[in-house]
Amino acid sequence: MTELHTAGHRHGVAAAPHALAAEAGRAILAEGGNAIEAMLAMAATIAAVYPHMNHIGGDGFWLIRERSGRVRAVMAPGPAGSKATREFYRDYDAIPSRGPLAALTVPGAIGGWMLAMDAAKANGGRLPLDMLLHAAIGHARDGYVVTRSQAVLTQDNLPGLKDVPGFAALFLPDGKPPNEGDKLKQSALAATFDQLVNAGLDDFYRGDVGREIAADLERIGSPVTREDLRRYSAAVKEPLSVKLNVGTVFNTPPPTQGLASLVILALYERLRVPDAESFEFAHGLVECTKRAFRVRDRFVTDPAQLPHPAARYFEPKFLDTEVDKIDRRKAARWPAPPGEGDTIWMGAADASGLVVSYIQSVYWEFGSGCVLPATGVLMQNRGSSFSLDPKAVNPLQPGRLPFHTLNPAIAVLNDGRIMGYGTMGGDGQPQTQAMLFARHVLYGQPLDKALDAPRWLLGRTWGSTHTNLRMESRFDGNVVDRLMSAGHDVEVLGVPYSDTMGHAGAVVLHNDKTLEGAHDPRADGGAAGV
């Protein structure tokens, strides 16, 4: 049974934004699988049942805390295709956000799965790939139930998606958006998973699946080639980390915005705010976010192009200087750049000490919208974040990695707890991470209460003409009034729980070896354990 919150487990726990993904993880843990194997099953299942939020045509990032205590980052972003030159887009002022010209980066997620399989085996894993993909194959082949979010987002994005190659055939039964509760099948995806079970995950890039992907991409006019797929590999990297008074927090390095998530926490700690849910709490975190995003937007790009190490921004002298620029009573001006995205975060942990924090994404909901008919792969549009200005921080170049909003987190706390946590939500990811961490770790709110508590989002969303601070309607009116008086451009949303605020979750390994997990009431999932 999947609940929003579960605790006291002795073997393992899993949390996901869809109940069937959490159940797939629980089932693997019950079979004696470890947390990495559970996450592999969840990663495949979530693509089969929550395709508007993620797919195997997207990218993935793993943080894995091993039994030894070491934390590693598995980085699986896909680079721009070899044909993705500025000349290729000469007729455009910006890279299109939908369609074949938006599908310009190699799908990296499966490359990350390959390295995760290696890590699972190195940490005692023994389950075969067919068992890990079994649930996903069944859901894709036999059908899955359309969630409210898929129904709403299909309708909302219909004008830009309905004519994109392959979209209507899969996601518009009878030519119309599905209703919540309808059943859809991903038959070609099920066949692709079957092929990967038989031939190995490497087949996605260098075998029959890769050949079919490349042929379909060429047919629709994408700049990603067969050779781009053949050359692709994910990588294991050292994570970024920052030491706080309560412990050490880890996140993924560039090209992700993990840097921003860590800088927010390091700055907020220096404000020494005594209480959650106060004006000082909200104002402080929002102002720390502004400082962190300025750093991010100047610095984060393809790691091969970085001007200096990211660790510079965690030095006490830099952080002290930044926090001194925060006015405790007044909002700083905020011309935020747009940052959107649809993504999933999932977590798993087991009693051996393995804790996994994972994010998988196609960027915008439904990504580029392009569904490749031979394989059922839904291609991401992450490359639409590149700039056609050669002087930009993230200019388009073949082989270059795009900027990523994705950033899973792990905290190793001084009290012995290990917490994997994260969220979807583009620019909202660092903000929601900070709210969850502060409420649960710094102020001691129970995990389920910290996830349920009202949230805000600073920044622009699609269709918005200006940046503002959107807040759920459950905030104390006095806090809202004080934020407005301080100069924040506040918009109180007309709903108590908004998808705009992301779908967050966490898993916790306690020092008595019991396990706890929880997921967001704003999503369609929960947590399950054994």
Coordinates of C-alpha atoms in Angstrom, one line a residue:
M1 CA 0.0 0.0 0.0
T2 CA 1.4 3.4 -1.0
E3 CA 0.9 6.3 1.4
L4 CA 2.2 9.8 1.4
H5 CA 4.3 9.1 4.4
T6 CA 5.7 5.8 5.8
A7 CA 8.2 5.1 8.6
G8 CA 9.8 2.4 10.8
H9 CA 10.9 0.1 7.9
R10 CA 13.8 -2.2 8.5
H11 CA 14.8 -3.2 4.9
G12 CA 14.1 -0.4 2.5
V13 CA 11.9 2.5 1.5
A14 CA 11.0 4.2 -1.8
A15 CA 9.3 7.5 -2.6
A16 CA 8.1 8.7 -6.0
P17 CA 5.5 11.1 -7.6
H18 CA 3.5 8.2 -8.9
A19 CA 2.2 5.4 -6.7
L20 CA 3.1 2.7 -9.2
A21 CA 6.7 3.8 -9.3
A22 CA 6.9 3.7 -5.5
E23 CA 5.4 0.3 -5.6
A24 CA 7.9 -0.9 -8.2
G25 CA 10.7 0.2 -5.9
R26 CA 9.1 -1.5 -2.8
A27 CA 8.7 -4.7 -4.7
I28 CA 12.4 -4.8 -5.7
L29 CA 13.4 -4.1 -2.1
A30 CA 11.1 -6.9 -1.0
E31 CA 12.9 -9.3 -3.4
G32 CA 16.2 -8.5 -1.6
G33 CA 17.3 -5.8 -4.1
N34 CA 19.2 -2.8 -2.9
A35 CA 18.2 0.8 -3.2
I36 CA 20.0 1.4 -6.5
E37 CA 18.1 -1.6 -8.0
A38 CA 14.9 -0.3 -6.6
M39 CA 15.6 3.1 -8.2
L40 CA 16.3 1.5 -11.6
A41 CA 12.9 -0.2 -11.5
M42 CA 11.3 3.0 -10.5
A43 CA 13.0 5.0 -13.3
A44 CA 11.7 2.6 -15.9
T45 CA 8.2 2.5 -14.4
I46 CA 7.8 6.2 -14.0
A47 CA 8.5 6.6 -17.8
A48 CA 5.8 4.1 -18.5
V49 CA 3.1 5.7 -16.3
Y50 CA 4.0 9.4 -16.0
P51 CA 5.2 10.2 -19.5
H52 CA 4.3 13.9 -19.5
M53 CA 6.9 14.4 -16.7
N54 CA 9.8 12.3 -17.9
H55 CA 10.8 9.6 -20.4
I56 CA 13.8 7.6 -21.6
G57 CA 14.3 10.2 -24.3
G58 CA 15.4 12.6 -21.5
D59 CA 18.4 12.9 -19.1
G60 CA 19.0 11.8 -15.6
F61 CA 21.2 12.6 -12.5
W62 CA 21.9 10.3 -9.6
L63 CA 23.4 11.0 -6.2
I64 CA 24.3 7.7 -4.5
R65 CA 25.5 7.5 -0.9
E66 CA 27.3 4.2 -0.7
R67 CA 27.5 1.8 2.2
S68 CA 31.1 3.0 2.7
G69 CA 29.8 6.6 3.3
R70 CA 31.2 7.9 0.0
V71 CA 28.8 10.0 -2.1
R72 CA 29.1 9.8 -5.9
A73 CA 27.2 11.6 -8.7
V74 CA 26.2 9.7 -11.8
M75 CA 25.9 12.4 -14.5
A76 CA 23.8 11.5 -17.5
P77 CA 23.1 14.7 -19.5
G78 CA 23.0 14.5 -23.3
P79 CA 25.1 16.8 -25.5
A80 CA 23.9 18.7 -28.5
G81 CA 23.9 16.7 -31.7
S82 CA 26.7 17.1 -34.2
K83 CA 24.4 18.9 -36.7
A84 CA 23.2 21.3 -34.0
T85 CA 25.1 24.4 -35.3
R86 CA 24.0 28.0 -35.3
E87 CA 23.9 27.7 -39.1
F88 CA 21.4 24.8 -38.8
Y89 CA 19.1 27.3 -36.9
R90 CA 19.9 30.3 -39.2
D91 CA 16.2 31.0 -39.9
Y92 CA 15.3 31.3 -36.2
D93 CA 15.8 34.0 -33.6
A94 CA 15.7 31.3 -30.9
I95 CA 15.8 27.5 -30.8
P96 CA 12.2 26.2 -31.2
S97 CA 10.8 24.8 -27.9
R98 CA 8.7 22.0 -29.6
G99 CA 9.2 19.7 -32.5
P100 CA 12.2 18.1 -34.3
L101 CA 14.4 21.2 -34.0
A102 CA 13.8 21.1 -30.2
A103 CA 15.0 17.5 -30.1
L104 CA 18.6 18.4 -30.5
T105 CA 20.3 16.6 -27.6
V106 CA 21.2 13.0 -27.1
P107 CA 19.0 11.2 -24.5
G108 CA 21.3 10.5 -21.6
A109 CA 19.0 8.8 -19.0
I110 CA 19.8 5.2 -20.2
G111 CA 23.5 5.9 -20.0
G112 CA 23.0 6.8 -16.4
W113 CA 21.1 3.5 -15.8
M114 CA 24.1 1.6 -17.2
L115 CA 26.4 3.2 -14.6
A116 CA 23.8 2.7 -11.9
M117 CA 23.6 -1.0 -12.7
D118 CA 27.4 -1.1 -12.2
A119 CA 27.0 0.7 -8.9
A120 CA 24.2 -1.6 -7.8
K121 CA 26.4 -4.7 -8.4
A122 CA 29.4 -3.1 -6.6
N123 CA 27.1 -2.6 -3.6
G124 CA 25.9 -6.2 -3.5
G125 CA 23.1 -6.0 -6.1
R126 CA 22.2 -9.3 -7.8
L127 CA 18.9 -8.9 -9.5
P128 CA 18.7 -9.3 -13.3
L129 CA 17.6 -6.6 -15.6
D130 CA 14.4 -8.4 -16.6
M131 CA 13.2 -8.3 -13.0
L132 CA 14.1 -4.6 -12.7
L133 CA 12.2 -3.7 -15.9
H134 CA 9.3 -6.2 -15.4
A135 CA 6.8 -3.7 -13.9
A136 CA 7.6 -1.0 -16.5
I137 CA 7.1 -3.5 -19.4
G138 CA 3.7 -4.6 -18.0
H139 CA 2.4 -1.0 -17.5
A140 CA 3.6 0.1 -21.0
R141 CA 2.2 -3.0 -22.7
D142 CA -1.1 -3.5 -20.9
G143 CA -1.8 0.2 -20.3
Y144 CA -1.6 2.8 -17.6
V145 CA -4.3 5.1 -16.1
V146 CA -4.0 8.8 -17.2
T147 CA -3.5 11.1 -14.1
R148 CA -5.2 14.4 -13.6
S149 CA -1.9 16.2 -14.3
Q150 CA -1.4 14.4 -17.7
A151 CA -5.0 15.2 -18.7
V152 CA -4.7 18.9 -17.7
L153 CA -1.2 19.4 -19.2
T154 CA -2.1 17.7 -22.5
Q155 CA -5.1 20.1 -22.9
D156 CA -3.0 23.1 -21.8
N157 CA -0.2 22.4 -24.3
L158 CA -2.3 21.1 -27.1
P159 CA -1.7 23.9 -29.6
G160 CA 2.1 23.4 -29.5
L161 CA 2.1 19.6 -29.4
K162 CA -0.8 18.3 -31.6
D163 CA 1.1 18.5 -34.9
V164 CA 4.5 17.4 -33.6
P165 CA 5.6 14.1 -35.2
G166 CA 4.4 11.1 -33.2
F167 CA 2.6 13.0 -30.5
A168 CA -1.0 12.5 -31.5
A169 CA -0.6 8.8 -32.3
L170 CA 0.5 8.1 -28.7
F171 CA -1.0 10.8 -26.5
L172 CA -4.2 11.9 -28.3
P173 CA -6.5 8.8 -28.6
D174 CA -9.3 9.5 -31.1
G175 CA -7.5 12.8 -31.9
K176 CA -8.5 14.3 -28.5
P177 CA -6.7 14.9 -25.2
P178 CA -7.4 12.0 -22.8
N179 CA -9.5 12.4 -19.7
E180 CA -8.3 11.6 -16.2
G181 CA -8.9 7.9 -15.7
D182 CA -8.6 6.9 -19.4
K183 CA -6.2 4.1 -20.2
L184 CA -3.3 4.6 -22.6
K185 CA -0.7 2.1 -23.8
Q186 CA 3.0 2.6 -24.8
S187 CA 3.4 -0.6 -26.8
A188 CA 6.5 0.5 -28.7
L189 CA 8.2 1.5 -25.4
A190 CA 7.3 -2.0 -23.9
A191 CA 9.0 -3.6 -27.0
T192 CA 12.0 -1.3 -26.5
F193 CA 12.3 -2.4 -22.8
D194 CA 12.0 -6.0 -23.9
Q195 CA 14.8 -5.5 -26.4
L196 CA 17.0 -3.9 -23.7
V197 CA 16.4 -6.8 -21.4
N198 CA 17.5 -9.2 -24.1
A199 CA 20.4 -7.2 -25.6
G200 CA 21.5 -5.1 -22.7
L201 CA 21.1 -1.4 -22.0
D202 CA 24.0 -0.5 -24.3
D203 CA 21.8 -1.5 -27.2
F204 CA 20.0 1.9 -26.7
Y205 CA 23.1 3.7 -28.1
R206 CA 25.1 1.2 -30.0
G207 CA 22.7 -1.6 -31.1
D208 CA 19.4 -2.2 -32.7
V209 CA 17.5 0.3 -30.6
G210 CA 20.1 3.0 -31.3
R211 CA 19.8 2.3 -35.0
E212 CA 16.0 2.7 -34.9
I213 CA 16.2 5.9 -32.8
A214 CA 18.7 7.4 -35.2
A215 CA 16.6 6.5 -38.3
D216 CA 13.5 8.1 -36.8
L217 CA 15.4 11.2 -35.8
E218 CA 16.9 11.6 -39.3
R219 CA 13.4 11.1 -40.7
I220 CA 11.9 14.0 -38.8
G221 CA 14.9 16.3 -39.2
S222 CA 16.5 16.3 -35.8
P223 CA 20.2 17.3 -35.7
V224 CA 21.1 14.2 -33.5
T225 CA 22.8 11.4 -35.5
R226 CA 23.6 7.7 -35.2
E227 CA 27.2 8.6 -34.5
D228 CA 26.2 11.0 -31.6
L229 CA 24.3 8.0 -30.0
R230 CA 27.3 5.7 -30.5
R231 CA 29.7 8.1 -28.9
Y232 CA 27.5 8.8 -25.8
S233 CA 28.4 7.7 -22.3
A234 CA 27.4 9.0 -18.9
A235 CA 30.1 9.7 -16.2
V236 CA 30.7 9.3 -12.5
K237 CA 31.7 12.6 -10.9
E238 CA 32.5 14.0 -7.5
P239 CA 29.5 15.8 -6.1
L240 CA 29.5 19.3 -4.9
S241 CA 29.2 19.7 -1.1
V242 CA 28.9 22.3 1.6
K243 CA 29.4 21.9 5.3
L244 CA 26.6 23.4 7.5
N245 CA 26.3 23.4 11.3
V246 CA 23.9 20.5 11.0
G247 CA 25.9 18.4 8.6
T248 CA 27.1 18.1 5.0
V249 CA 24.8 18.6 2.1
F250 CA 25.7 17.1 -1.4
N251 CA 24.4 18.0 -4.8
T252 CA 25.3 17.5 -8.4
P253 CA 27.9 19.6 -10.2
P254 CA 27.6 21.6 -13.4
P255 CA 25.9 21.6 -15.8
T256 CA 23.2 21.3 -13.2
Q257 CA 22.1 24.1 -10.8
G258 CA 23.1 22.0 -7.7
L259 CA 25.5 24.9 -6.9
A260 CA 22.5 27.2 -6.4
S261 CA 20.7 24.8 -4.1
L262 CA 23.8 24.5 -1.8
V263 CA 24.5 28.3 -1.8
I264 CA 20.9 29.0 -0.7
L265 CA 21.4 26.8 2.4
A266 CA 24.8 28.1 3.2
L267 CA 23.6 31.7 3.0
Y268 CA 20.4 31.0 4.9
E269 CA 22.3 29.4 7.8
R270 CA 24.2 32.6 8.2
L271 CA 21.0 34.6 8.7
R272 CA 20.2 32.7 11.9
V273 CA 16.4 32.9 11.6
P274 CA 14.9 31.4 14.8
D275 CA 11.5 30.3 13.5
A276 CA 9.9 28.7 10.5
E277 CA 6.7 30.1 8.9
S278 CA 7.7 33.7 9.9
F279 CA 8.3 36.7 7.7
E280 CA 12.0 36.3 8.4
F281 CA 11.9 32.7 7.2
A282 CA 10.2 33.4 3.9
H283 CA 12.0 36.7 3.2
G284 CA 15.3 35.2 4.2
L285 CA 15.0 32.2 1.9
V286 CA 13.7 34.3 -1.0
E287 CA 16.6 36.7 -0.7
C288 CA 19.2 33.9 -0.4
T289 CA 17.6 32.5 -3.6
K290 CA 18.2 35.7 -5.4
R291 CA 21.9 35.8 -4.5
A292 CA 22.3 32.1 -5.4
F293 CA 20.6 32.5 -8.8
R294 CA 22.9 35.4 -9.7
V295 CA 25.9 33.2 -9.1
R296 CA 24.3 30.3 -11.0
D297 CA 23.4 32.5 -14.0
R298 CA 26.9 33.9 -14.3
F299 CA 28.7 30.6 -13.8
V300 CA 26.9 27.3 -14.5
T301 CA 27.5 25.9 -18.0
D302 CA 29.1 22.9 -19.6
P303 CA 31.7 21.7 -17.1
A304 CA 34.3 21.7 -19.8
Q305 CA 33.8 25.4 -20.2
L306 CA 33.8 26.5 -16.5
P307 CA 36.1 29.5 -15.8
H308 CA 37.1 28.2 -12.3
P309 CA 36.1 25.5 -9.8
A310 CA 32.6 25.6 -8.3
A311 CA 34.0 25.3 -4.8
R312 CA 35.0 28.9 -4.9
Y313 CA 31.3 29.8 -4.1
F314 CA 31.4 27.7 -0.9
E315 CA 34.3 29.6 0.7
P316 CA 33.4 31.3 3.9
K317 CA 34.7 34.7 2.7
F318 CA 32.5 34.6 -0.4
L319 CA 29.4 33.5 1.5
D320 CA 29.9 36.1 4.3
T321 CA 30.2 38.8 1.7
E322 CA 27.1 37.6 -0.1
V323 CA 25.0 37.4 3.1
D324 CA 26.0 41.0 4.0
K325 CA 24.3 42.1 0.8
I326 CA 20.9 40.8 2.0
D327 CA 18.7 43.4 3.5
R328 CA 16.8 41.8 6.4
R329 CA 13.7 44.0 5.9
K330 CA 13.6 44.9 2.2
A331 CA 13.4 42.8 -1.0
A332 CA 16.1 43.1 -3.5
R333 CA 15.1 43.9 -7.1
W334 CA 14.7 40.7 -9.1
P335 CA 14.9 40.4 -12.9
A336 CA 14.8 36.6 -13.0
P337 CA 15.4 34.8 -16.2
P338 CA 12.8 32.2 -17.2
G339 CA 13.3 28.7 -16.0
E340 CA 10.7 26.0 -16.5
G341 CA 10.7 22.3 -16.6
D342 CA 8.9 19.1 -15.9
T343 CA 10.7 16.4 -14.2
I344 CA 10.4 13.8 -11.5
W345 CA 12.4 13.3 -8.3
M346 CA 12.5 9.9 -6.7
G347 CA 14.3 8.5 -3.7
A348 CA 15.2 5.1 -2.3
A349 CA 17.2 3.9 0.7
D350 CA 18.0 0.5 2.3
A351 CA 19.3 -0.7 5.7
S352 CA 22.8 -1.4 4.3
G353 CA 23.4 2.4 4.2
L354 CA 22.6 2.9 0.5
V355 CA 20.7 6.2 -0.1
V356 CA 19.7 7.2 -3.7
S357 CA 18.4 10.6 -4.8
Y358 CA 17.5 10.6 -8.5
I359 CA 16.0 13.0 -11.1
Q360 CA 14.8 12.1 -14.6
S361 CA 13.4 14.7 -17.0
V362 CA 12.4 15.6 -20.6
Y363 CA 12.6 19.4 -19.6
W364 CA 9.2 20.9 -20.5
E365 CA 6.1 18.7 -20.0
F366 CA 6.2 16.2 -22.9
G367 CA 9.7 17.5 -23.9
S368 CA 10.0 18.2 -27.6
G369 CA 6.7 16.3 -28.1
C370 CA 8.4 14.1 -30.7
V371 CA 7.6 10.4 -30.2
L372 CA 9.8 8.1 -32.2
P373 CA 7.5 5.5 -33.7
A374 CA 9.9 2.5 -33.9
T375 CA 11.0 2.7 -30.3
G376 CA 8.3 4.7 -28.5
V377 CA 10.9 7.1 -27.2
L378 CA 9.6 10.6 -26.2
M379 CA 12.5 13.1 -27.0
Q380 CA 13.4 15.8 -24.6
N381 CA 13.7 19.5 -25.5
R382 CA 16.5 20.3 -23.0
G383 CA 18.6 21.8 -25.9
S384 CA 16.1 24.6 -26.4
S385 CA 17.8 26.2 -23.4
F386 CA 20.9 26.9 -25.5
S387 CA 21.3 30.4 -26.8
L388 CA 22.0 31.3 -30.5
D389 CA 24.1 34.2 -29.2
P390 CA 27.7 33.0 -29.4
K391 CA 28.6 35.3 -26.4
A392 CA 26.0 33.8 -24.1
V393 CA 26.9 31.7 -21.0
N394 CA 25.3 28.7 -22.7
P395 CA 25.8 29.1 -26.5
L396 CA 24.7 26.4 -28.9
Q397 CA 27.6 24.2 -30.1
P398 CA 27.6 20.6 -31.3
G399 CA 28.7 18.3 -28.4
R400 CA 28.1 20.9 -25.8
L401 CA 26.1 20.1 -22.6
P402 CA 23.1 22.3 -21.9
F403 CA 22.3 24.0 -18.6
H404 CA 20.2 21.7 -16.4
T405 CA 17.7 22.7 -13.7
L406 CA 17.9 19.1 -12.4
N407 CA 19.7 18.6 -9.1
P408 CA 19.1 15.8 -6.6
A409 CA 20.3 16.3 -3.1
I410 CA 21.6 14.1 -0.2
A411 CA 22.3 15.4 3.4
V412 CA 24.6 13.5 5.8
L413 CA 23.5 15.0 9.2
N414 CA 25.5 15.2 12.4
D415 CA 22.8 13.4 14.3
G416 CA 23.4 10.3 12.2
R417 CA 20.5 10.6 9.7
I418 CA 21.1 10.4 6.0
M419 CA 18.4 12.2 3.9
G420 CA 17.9 11.9 0.1
Y421 CA 15.6 14.6 -1.1
G422 CA 14.6 16.7 -4.2
T423 CA 11.8 17.9 -6.4
M424 CA 10.7 18.7 -9.9
G425 CA 10.0 22.3 -10.9
G426 CA 12.7 24.1 -12.9
D427 CA 13.8 27.2 -11.1
G428 CA 11.6 26.1 -8.2
Q429 CA 13.9 23.1 -7.4
P430 CA 16.5 24.9 -5.3
Q431 CA 13.8 26.9 -3.5
T432 CA 11.6 23.9 -2.7
Q433 CA 14.7 21.9 -1.6
A434 CA 15.6 24.8 0.8
M435 CA 12.1 25.0 2.2
L436 CA 12.0 21.2 2.8
F437 CA 15.5 21.1 4.3
A438 CA 14.9 24.1 6.6
R439 CA 11.5 23.0 7.8
H440 CA 12.5 19.4 8.5
V441 CA 16.2 19.6 9.5
L442 CA 16.7 23.1 10.9
Y443 CA 13.3 23.5 12.6
G444 CA 12.4 19.9 13.3
Q445 CA 9.1 19.7 11.5
P446 CA 8.0 16.0 10.9
L447 CA 8.9 15.0 7.3
D448 CA 5.2 14.7 6.2
K449 CA 4.4 18.1 7.7
A450 CA 7.4 19.8 6.0
L451 CA 6.3 18.4 2.6
D452 CA 2.7 19.5 3.2
A453 CA 3.5 23.0 4.4
P454 CA 2.6 25.9 2.0
R455 CA 5.3 26.9 -0.5
W456 CA 6.3 29.8 -2.7
L457 CA 8.0 30.1 -6.0
L458 CA 10.2 33.1 -7.1
G459 CA 10.5 33.5 -10.8
R460 CA 8.8 33.5 -14.1
T461 CA 6.5 30.7 -15.5
W462 CA 5.2 30.3 -19.0
G463 CA 2.9 33.0 -20.1
S464 CA 3.9 35.4 -17.3
T465 CA 4.9 38.9 -18.3
H466 CA 6.9 39.6 -15.2
T467 CA 8.7 37.8 -12.4
N468 CA 7.0 37.6 -9.1
L469 CA 6.7 35.7 -5.8
R470 CA 3.8 33.3 -6.1
M471 CA 2.5 31.8 -2.8
E472 CA 0.0 29.1 -2.0
S473 CA -3.2 30.4 -0.3
R474 CA -2.4 28.7 3.0
F475 CA 0.2 31.2 4.2
D476 CA -0.5 33.4 7.2
G477 CA -2.0 36.7 6.0
N478 CA 0.3 38.7 8.2
V479 CA 3.4 37.0 6.6
V480 CA 2.0 37.8 3.2
D481 CA 1.3 41.5 4.2
R482 CA 4.8 41.9 5.6
L483 CA 6.4 40.5 2.4
M484 CA 4.4 42.9 0.3
S485 CA 5.4 45.8 2.6
A486 CA 9.0 44.7 2.2
G487 CA 8.7 45.2 -1.6
H488 CA 8.1 41.6 -2.7
D489 CA 5.8 41.4 -5.8
V490 CA 3.5 38.8 -4.2
E491 CA 0.8 36.9 -6.0
V492 CA -1.3 34.7 -3.7
L493 CA -2.6 31.7 -5.8
G494 CA -6.2 30.8 -5.5
V495 CA -5.4 27.2 -4.5
P496 CA -4.0 25.7 -1.3
Y497 CA -1.8 23.1 -3.1
S498 CA -0.4 24.1 -6.5
D499 CA 1.6 22.0 -9.0
T500 CA 3.5 25.2 -9.7
M501 CA 5.3 24.5 -6.4
G502 CA 6.9 21.3 -7.6
H503 CA 6.5 17.7 -6.5
A504 CA 9.0 17.1 -3.6
G505 CA 9.9 14.0 -1.7
A506 CA 12.5 12.6 0.7
V507 CA 13.8 9.3 2.1
V508 CA 15.6 9.1 5.4
L509 CA 17.9 6.5 6.9
H510 CA 17.9 7.0 10.6
N511 CA 20.8 6.1 12.9
D512 CA 18.9 3.2 14.4
K513 CA 18.7 1.7 10.8
T514 CA 15.0 2.3 10.4
L515 CA 13.8 4.0 7.2
E516 CA 11.3 6.7 6.5
G517 CA 9.9 8.1 3.2
A518 CA 7.4 10.7 2.1
H519 CA 6.2 12.3 -1.1
D520 CA 4.3 15.4 -2.0
P521 CA 0.5 15.8 -1.6
R522 CA 0.7 17.9 -4.8
A523 CA 1.7 14.8 -6.9
D524 CA 0.2 11.4 -7.7
G525 CA 2.6 9.2 -5.7
G526 CA 3.8 8.5 -2.2
A527 CA 6.2 6.2 -0.3
A528 CA 6.3 2.5 0.4
G529 CA 8.7 0.3 2.3
V530 CA 9.5 -3.1 3.6

